[in-house]
Amino acid sequence: MSDPVRSRRGGAPPTANEPKPAPTLEECLLDLQDLIEHARSMPMSASVLVSRDDVLGIIDEAMRGLPEEIQRARWLIKERDQFLVEARRDANLIIESARAQAERMVERIEIVREARRIADQMVFDAESDARRLRNEAEDYVAGQLLKFEETLEDILAVTRRGRSRFAIQKEVEEEVEEDQDFFDQDYLDDE
């Protein structure tokens, strides 16, 4: 692949001793876009000529980076689960604290009725907070998973467009080869 395509990744290229970092899916898509944008145009056509090896190389890099993206999604799910566990634990602590406080208040005969009302409200508030925290965590993870899904759909769309262009390019190349093999007797007679 050409250096302008790789320039989007930034920084100096890795030396022979350094391991080459796996490109992200976004970097691969940008490389593919650059390759197509800088490709030589076909005369009188919207088609361009691109190296099959270059495009397949970019697709291979995207496929290698895909497990990393999946691992990030799994990490997000794990983070969500941990957050939910902590939220439940915090909610239980709040509820237990509210109950303990309610029990202490109930022991005082003169404020028994008020203590129960306050304790019930505290339990209700704690349960509401726990529900709210759980909903926020689930909304956050759902948003992250949606972004991941959109990235995967973008990769699929680019791959399909690339395959379509290869098919068109192959047809154009076959037509050019057929035209080169055409023998024109009239052309020789005119000379």
PDB file of C-alpha atoms in Angstrom:
ATOM      1  CA  MET A   1       0.000   0.000   0.000  1.00  0.00           C
ATOM      2  CA  SER A   2       1.127   3.549  -0.583  1.00  0.00           C
ATOM      3  CA  ASP A   3       2.432   5.846   2.132  1.00  0.00           C
ATOM      4  CA  PRO A   4      -0.371   8.483   1.784  1.00  0.00           C
ATOM      5  CA  VAL A   5      -2.909   5.832   2.740  1.00  0.00           C
ATOM      6  CA  ARG A   6      -0.928   4.901   5.865  1.00  0.00           C
ATOM      7  CA  SER A   7      -0.361   8.560   6.830  1.00  0.00           C
ATOM      8  CA  ARG A   8      -3.779   8.783   8.506  1.00  0.00           C
ATOM      9  CA  ARG A   9      -2.608   6.476  11.268  1.00  0.00           C
ATOM     10  CA  GLY A  10      -0.113   9.093  12.424  1.00  0.00           C
ATOM     11  CA  GLY A  11       3.365   8.737  13.843  1.00  0.00           C
ATOM     12  CA  ALA A  12       6.435   7.118  12.390  1.00  0.00           C
ATOM     13  CA  PRO A  13       6.122   3.624  10.945  1.00  0.00           C
ATOM     14  CA  PRO A  14       7.217   0.868  13.340  1.00  0.00           C
ATOM     15  CA  THR A  15      10.819  -0.276  13.048  1.00  0.00           C
ATOM     16  CA  ALA A  16      11.726  -3.854  12.196  1.00  0.00           C
ATOM     17  CA  ASN A  17      12.032  -4.750  15.906  1.00  0.00           C
ATOM     18  CA  GLU A  18       8.749  -3.150  17.014  1.00  0.00           C
ATOM     19  CA  PRO A  19       5.515  -5.126  16.654  1.00  0.00           C
ATOM     20  CA  LYS A  20       3.080  -3.541  14.252  1.00  0.00           C
ATOM     21  CA  PRO A  21      -0.032  -2.427  16.180  1.00  0.00           C
ATOM     22  CA  ALA A  22      -3.318  -3.790  14.872  1.00  0.00           C
ATOM     23  CA  PRO A  23      -5.229  -1.025  13.063  1.00  0.00           C
ATOM     24  CA  THR A  24      -8.677  -0.082  14.246  1.00  0.00           C
ATOM     25  CA  LEU A  25     -11.691  -0.682  12.038  1.00  0.00           C
ATOM     26  CA  GLU A  26     -12.029   3.062  11.526  1.00  0.00           C
ATOM     27  CA  GLU A  27      -8.417   3.288  10.324  1.00  0.00           C
ATOM     28  CA  CYS A  28      -9.012   0.458   7.862  1.00  0.00           C
ATOM     29  CA  LEU A  29     -12.127   2.175   6.514  1.00  0.00           C
ATOM     30  CA  LEU A  30     -10.208   5.446   6.141  1.00  0.00           C
ATOM     31  CA  ASP A  31      -7.397   3.591   4.335  1.00  0.00           C
ATOM     32  CA  LEU A  32      -9.913   2.021   1.958  1.00  0.00           C
ATOM     33  CA  GLN A  33     -11.530   5.398   1.337  1.00  0.00           C
ATOM     34  CA  ASP A  34      -8.119   6.991   0.620  1.00  0.00           C
ATOM     35  CA  LEU A  35      -7.186   4.158  -1.718  1.00  0.00           C
ATOM     36  CA  ILE A  36     -10.373   4.629  -3.752  1.00  0.00           C
ATOM     37  CA  GLU A  37     -10.157   8.436  -3.706  1.00  0.00           C
ATOM     38  CA  HIS A  38      -6.549   8.410  -4.956  1.00  0.00           C
ATOM     39  CA  ALA A  39      -7.020   5.603  -7.488  1.00  0.00           C
ATOM     40  CA  ARG A  40      -6.559   6.243 -11.192  1.00  0.00           C
ATOM     41  CA  SER A  41      -9.841   6.964 -12.988  1.00  0.00           C
ATOM     42  CA  MET A  42     -10.996   4.992 -15.993  1.00  0.00           C
ATOM     43  CA  PRO A  43     -11.447   7.146 -19.106  1.00  0.00           C
ATOM     44  CA  MET A  44     -15.063   8.265 -19.661  1.00  0.00           C
ATOM     45  CA  SER A  45     -16.239   6.370 -16.591  1.00  0.00           C
ATOM     46  CA  ALA A  46     -16.912   6.892 -12.905  1.00  0.00           C
ATOM     47  CA  SER A  47     -14.946   3.705 -12.195  1.00  0.00           C
ATOM     48  CA  VAL A  48     -11.421   3.655 -10.843  1.00  0.00           C
ATOM     49  CA  LEU A  49      -8.617   1.123 -10.954  1.00  0.00           C
ATOM     50  CA  VAL A  50      -7.438  -0.100  -7.579  1.00  0.00           C
ATOM     51  CA  SER A  51      -5.018  -2.818  -6.688  1.00  0.00           C
ATOM     52  CA  ARG A  52      -6.818  -5.941  -5.630  1.00  0.00           C
ATOM     53  CA  ASP A  53      -3.933  -6.781  -3.276  1.00  0.00           C
ATOM     54  CA  ASP A  54      -4.162  -3.342  -1.616  1.00  0.00           C
ATOM     55  CA  VAL A  55      -7.901  -3.610  -1.012  1.00  0.00           C
ATOM     56  CA  LEU A  56      -7.712  -7.203   0.162  1.00  0.00           C
ATOM     57  CA  GLY A  57      -4.840  -6.212   2.466  1.00  0.00           C
ATOM     58  CA  ILE A  58      -6.971  -3.489   4.042  1.00  0.00           C
ATOM     59  CA  ILE A  59      -9.888  -5.890   4.427  1.00  0.00           C
ATOM     60  CA  ASP A  60      -7.549  -8.435   6.060  1.00  0.00           C
ATOM     61  CA  GLU A  61      -6.363  -5.753   8.507  1.00  0.00           C
ATOM     62  CA  ALA A  62      -9.977  -4.886   9.319  1.00  0.00           C
ATOM     63  CA  MET A  63     -10.730  -8.550   9.943  1.00  0.00           C
ATOM     64  CA  ARG A  64      -7.676  -8.798  12.241  1.00  0.00           C
ATOM     65  CA  GLY A  65      -8.871  -5.729  14.162  1.00  0.00           C
ATOM     66  CA  LEU A  66     -12.387  -7.091  14.495  1.00  0.00           C
ATOM     67  CA  PRO A  67     -11.580  -9.391  17.459  1.00  0.00           C
ATOM     68  CA  GLU A  68     -10.192  -6.345  19.279  1.00  0.00           C
ATOM     69  CA  GLU A  69     -13.452  -4.449  18.694  1.00  0.00           C
ATOM     70  CA  ILE A  70     -15.429  -7.465  19.906  1.00  0.00           C
ATOM     71  CA  GLN A  71     -13.195  -7.662  22.963  1.00  0.00           C
ATOM     72  CA  ARG A  72     -13.956  -3.990  23.666  1.00  0.00           C
ATOM     73  CA  ALA A  73     -17.680  -4.726  23.420  1.00  0.00           C
ATOM     74  CA  ARG A  74     -17.272  -7.624  25.838  1.00  0.00           C
ATOM     75  CA  TRP A  75     -15.355  -5.325  28.153  1.00  0.00           C
ATOM     76  CA  LEU A  76     -18.240  -2.831  28.025  1.00  0.00           C
ATOM     77  CA  ILE A  77     -20.697  -5.577  28.907  1.00  0.00           C
ATOM     78  CA  LYS A  78     -18.446  -6.700  31.766  1.00  0.00           C
ATOM     79  CA  GLU A  79     -18.190  -3.090  32.975  1.00  0.00           C
ATOM     80  CA  ARG A  80     -21.971  -2.802  32.833  1.00  0.00           C
ATOM     81  CA  ASP A  81     -22.381  -5.988  34.830  1.00  0.00           C
ATOM     82  CA  GLN A  82     -19.884  -4.800  37.432  1.00  0.00           C
ATOM     83  CA  PHE A  83     -21.626  -1.439  37.598  1.00  0.00           C
ATOM     84  CA  LEU A  84     -24.978  -3.154  38.120  1.00  0.00           C
ATOM     85  CA  VAL A  85     -23.523  -5.366  40.866  1.00  0.00           C
ATOM     86  CA  GLU A  86     -22.085  -2.313  42.594  1.00  0.00           C
ATOM     87  CA  ALA A  87     -25.343  -0.404  42.148  1.00  0.00           C
ATOM     88  CA  ARG A  88     -27.292  -3.301  43.666  1.00  0.00           C
ATOM     89  CA  ARG A  89     -24.809  -3.574  46.521  1.00  0.00           C
ATOM     90  CA  ASP A  90     -25.012   0.183  47.134  1.00  0.00           C
ATOM     91  CA  ALA A  91     -28.793   0.027  46.970  1.00  0.00           C
ATOM     92  CA  ASN A  92     -28.836  -2.852  49.457  1.00  0.00           C
ATOM     93  CA  LEU A  93     -26.539  -0.931  51.786  1.00  0.00           C
ATOM     94  CA  ILE A  94     -28.790   2.101  51.516  1.00  0.00           C
ATOM     95  CA  ILE A  95     -31.864  -0.036  52.144  1.00  0.00           C
ATOM     96  CA  GLU A  96     -30.233  -1.794  55.104  1.00  0.00           C
ATOM     97  CA  SER A  97     -29.063   1.515  56.481  1.00  0.00           C
ATOM     98  CA  ALA A  98     -32.550   2.922  56.094  1.00  0.00           C
ATOM     99  CA  ARG A  99     -34.038  -0.107  57.816  1.00  0.00           C
ATOM    100  CA  ALA A 100     -31.518   0.054  60.646  1.00  0.00           C
ATOM    101  CA  GLN A 101     -32.210   3.714  61.113  1.00  0.00           C
ATOM    102  CA  ALA A 102     -35.929   3.010  61.004  1.00  0.00           C
ATOM    103  CA  GLU A 103     -35.565   0.348  63.682  1.00  0.00           C
ATOM    104  CA  ARG A 104     -33.663   2.746  65.910  1.00  0.00           C
ATOM    105  CA  MET A 105     -36.336   5.361  65.429  1.00  0.00           C
ATOM    106  CA  VAL A 106     -39.122   2.882  66.135  1.00  0.00           C
ATOM    107  CA  GLU A 107     -37.575   2.120  69.517  1.00  0.00           C
ATOM    108  CA  ARG A 108     -38.542   5.595  70.607  1.00  0.00           C
ATOM    109  CA  ILE A 109     -42.181   5.345  71.532  1.00  0.00           C
ATOM    110  CA  GLU A 110     -42.983   9.040  71.182  1.00  0.00           C
ATOM    111  CA  ILE A 111     -41.959   9.147  67.498  1.00  0.00           C
ATOM    112  CA  VAL A 112     -42.945   5.676  66.317  1.00  0.00           C
ATOM    113  CA  ARG A 113     -45.389   6.881  63.702  1.00  0.00           C
ATOM    114  CA  GLU A 114     -42.998   9.505  62.289  1.00  0.00           C
ATOM    115  CA  ALA A 115     -40.144   7.003  62.230  1.00  0.00           C
ATOM    116  CA  ARG A 116     -42.115   4.540  60.132  1.00  0.00           C
ATOM    117  CA  ARG A 117     -43.092   7.190  57.646  1.00  0.00           C
ATOM    118  CA  ILE A 118     -39.496   8.398  57.283  1.00  0.00           C
ATOM    119  CA  ALA A 119     -38.171   4.845  57.039  1.00  0.00           C
ATOM    120  CA  ASP A 120     -40.674   3.937  54.352  1.00  0.00           C
ATOM    121  CA  GLN A 121     -39.768   7.059  52.411  1.00  0.00           C
ATOM    122  CA  MET A 122     -36.054   6.274  52.719  1.00  0.00           C
ATOM    123  CA  VAL A 123     -36.608   2.720  51.502  1.00  0.00           C
ATOM    124  CA  PHE A 124     -38.720   4.017  48.633  1.00  0.00           C
ATOM    125  CA  ASP A 125     -36.059   6.615  47.727  1.00  0.00           C
ATOM    126  CA  ALA A 126     -33.297   3.999  47.915  1.00  0.00           C
ATOM    127  CA  GLU A 127     -35.208   1.618  45.657  1.00  0.00           C
ATOM    128  CA  SER A 128     -35.945   4.482  43.245  1.00  0.00           C
ATOM    129  CA  ASP A 129     -32.260   5.424  43.173  1.00  0.00           C
ATOM    130  CA  ALA A 130     -31.306   1.794  42.555  1.00  0.00           C
ATOM    131  CA  ARG A 131     -33.779   1.560  39.651  1.00  0.00           C
ATOM    132  CA  ARG A 132     -32.517   4.846  38.216  1.00  0.00           C
ATOM    133  CA  LEU A 133     -28.863   3.743  38.452  1.00  0.00           C
ATOM    134  CA  ARG A 134     -29.677   0.406  36.811  1.00  0.00           C
ATOM    135  CA  ASN A 135     -31.603   2.125  33.982  1.00  0.00           C
ATOM    136  CA  GLU A 136     -28.777   4.606  33.375  1.00  0.00           C
ATOM    137  CA  ALA A 137     -26.225   1.795  33.232  1.00  0.00           C
ATOM    138  CA  GLU A 138     -28.340  -0.209  30.789  1.00  0.00           C
ATOM    139  CA  ASP A 139     -28.934   2.874  28.602  1.00  0.00           C
ATOM    140  CA  TYR A 140     -25.204   3.596  28.494  1.00  0.00           C
ATOM    141  CA  VAL A 141     -24.290   0.042  27.501  1.00  0.00           C
ATOM    142  CA  ALA A 142     -27.100  -0.073  24.923  1.00  0.00           C
ATOM    143  CA  GLY A 143     -25.728   3.121  23.363  1.00  0.00           C
ATOM    144  CA  GLN A 144     -22.197   1.710  23.211  1.00  0.00           C
ATOM    145  CA  LEU A 145     -23.428  -1.533  21.665  1.00  0.00           C
ATOM    146  CA  LEU A 146     -25.419   0.466  19.089  1.00  0.00           C
ATOM    147  CA  LYS A 147     -22.253   2.358  18.106  1.00  0.00           C
ATOM    148  CA  PHE A 148     -20.425  -0.943  17.775  1.00  0.00           C
ATOM    149  CA  GLU A 149     -23.249  -2.337  15.612  1.00  0.00           C
ATOM    150  CA  GLU A 150     -23.145   0.758  13.376  1.00  0.00           C
ATOM    151  CA  THR A 151     -19.378   0.364  12.958  1.00  0.00           C
ATOM    152  CA  LEU A 152     -19.830  -3.250  11.905  1.00  0.00           C
ATOM    153  CA  GLU A 153     -22.583  -2.255   9.449  1.00  0.00           C
ATOM    154  CA  ASP A 154     -20.284   0.422   7.966  1.00  0.00           C
ATOM    155  CA  ILE A 155     -17.549  -2.168   7.473  1.00  0.00           C
ATOM    156  CA  LEU A 156     -19.998  -4.523   5.787  1.00  0.00           C
ATOM    157  CA  ALA A 157     -21.225  -1.756   3.470  1.00  0.00           C
ATOM    158  CA  VAL A 158     -17.665  -0.767   2.506  1.00  0.00           C
ATOM    159  CA  THR A 159     -16.775  -4.388   1.879  1.00  0.00           C
ATOM    160  CA  ARG A 160     -19.816  -4.886  -0.348  1.00  0.00           C
ATOM    161  CA  ARG A 161     -19.047  -1.710  -2.300  1.00  0.00           C
ATOM    162  CA  GLY A 162     -15.462  -2.856  -2.709  1.00  0.00           C
ATOM    163  CA  ARG A 163     -16.519  -6.237  -4.013  1.00  0.00           C
ATOM    164  CA  SER A 164     -18.948  -4.580  -6.419  1.00  0.00           C
ATOM    165  CA  ARG A 165     -16.213  -2.302  -7.728  1.00  0.00           C
ATOM    166  CA  PHE A 166     -13.894  -5.254  -8.197  1.00  0.00           C
ATOM    167  CA  ALA A 167     -16.541  -6.972 -10.303  1.00  0.00           C
ATOM    168  CA  ILE A 168     -16.948  -3.839 -12.445  1.00  0.00           C
ATOM    169  CA  GLN A 169     -13.187  -3.404 -12.699  1.00  0.00           C
ATOM    170  CA  LYS A 170     -12.764  -7.015 -13.772  1.00  0.00           C
ATOM    171  CA  GLU A 171     -15.389  -6.566 -16.520  1.00  0.00           C
ATOM    172  CA  VAL A 172     -13.646  -3.406 -17.748  1.00  0.00           C
ATOM    173  CA  GLU A 173     -10.272  -5.162 -17.758  1.00  0.00           C
ATOM    174  CA  GLU A 174     -11.716  -8.082 -19.719  1.00  0.00           C
ATOM    175  CA  GLU A 175     -13.241  -5.676 -22.262  1.00  0.00           C
ATOM    176  CA  VAL A 176      -9.907  -3.876 -22.625  1.00  0.00           C
ATOM    177  CA  GLU A 177      -8.132  -7.203 -23.149  1.00  0.00           C
ATOM    178  CA  GLU A 178     -10.706  -8.229 -25.760  1.00  0.00           C
ATOM    179  CA  ASP A 179     -10.283  -4.898 -27.573  1.00  0.00           C
ATOM    180  CA  GLN A 180      -6.491  -5.378 -27.673  1.00  0.00           C
ATOM    181  CA  ASP A 181      -6.891  -8.806 -29.283  1.00  0.00           C
ATOM    182  CA  PHE A 182      -9.248  -7.466 -31.996  1.00  0.00           C
ATOM    183  CA  PHE A 183      -7.724  -7.622 -35.471  1.00  0.00           C
ATOM    184  CA  ASP A 184      -8.870  -4.904 -37.867  1.00  0.00           C
ATOM    185  CA  GLN A 185      -8.083  -5.758 -41.516  1.00  0.00           C
ATOM    186  CA  ASP A 186      -9.453  -2.391 -42.740  1.00  0.00           C
ATOM    187  CA  TYR A 187      -6.933  -0.583 -40.566  1.00  0.00           C
ATOM    188  CA  LEU A 188      -4.062  -2.469 -42.243  1.00  0.00           C
ATOM    189  CA  ASP A 189      -5.493  -1.828 -45.729  1.00  0.00           C
ATOM    190  CA  ASP A 190      -5.571   1.930 -45.094  1.00  0.00           C
ATOM    191  CA  GLU A 191      -1.868   1.985 -44.323  1.00  0.00           C
TER     192      GLU A 191
END
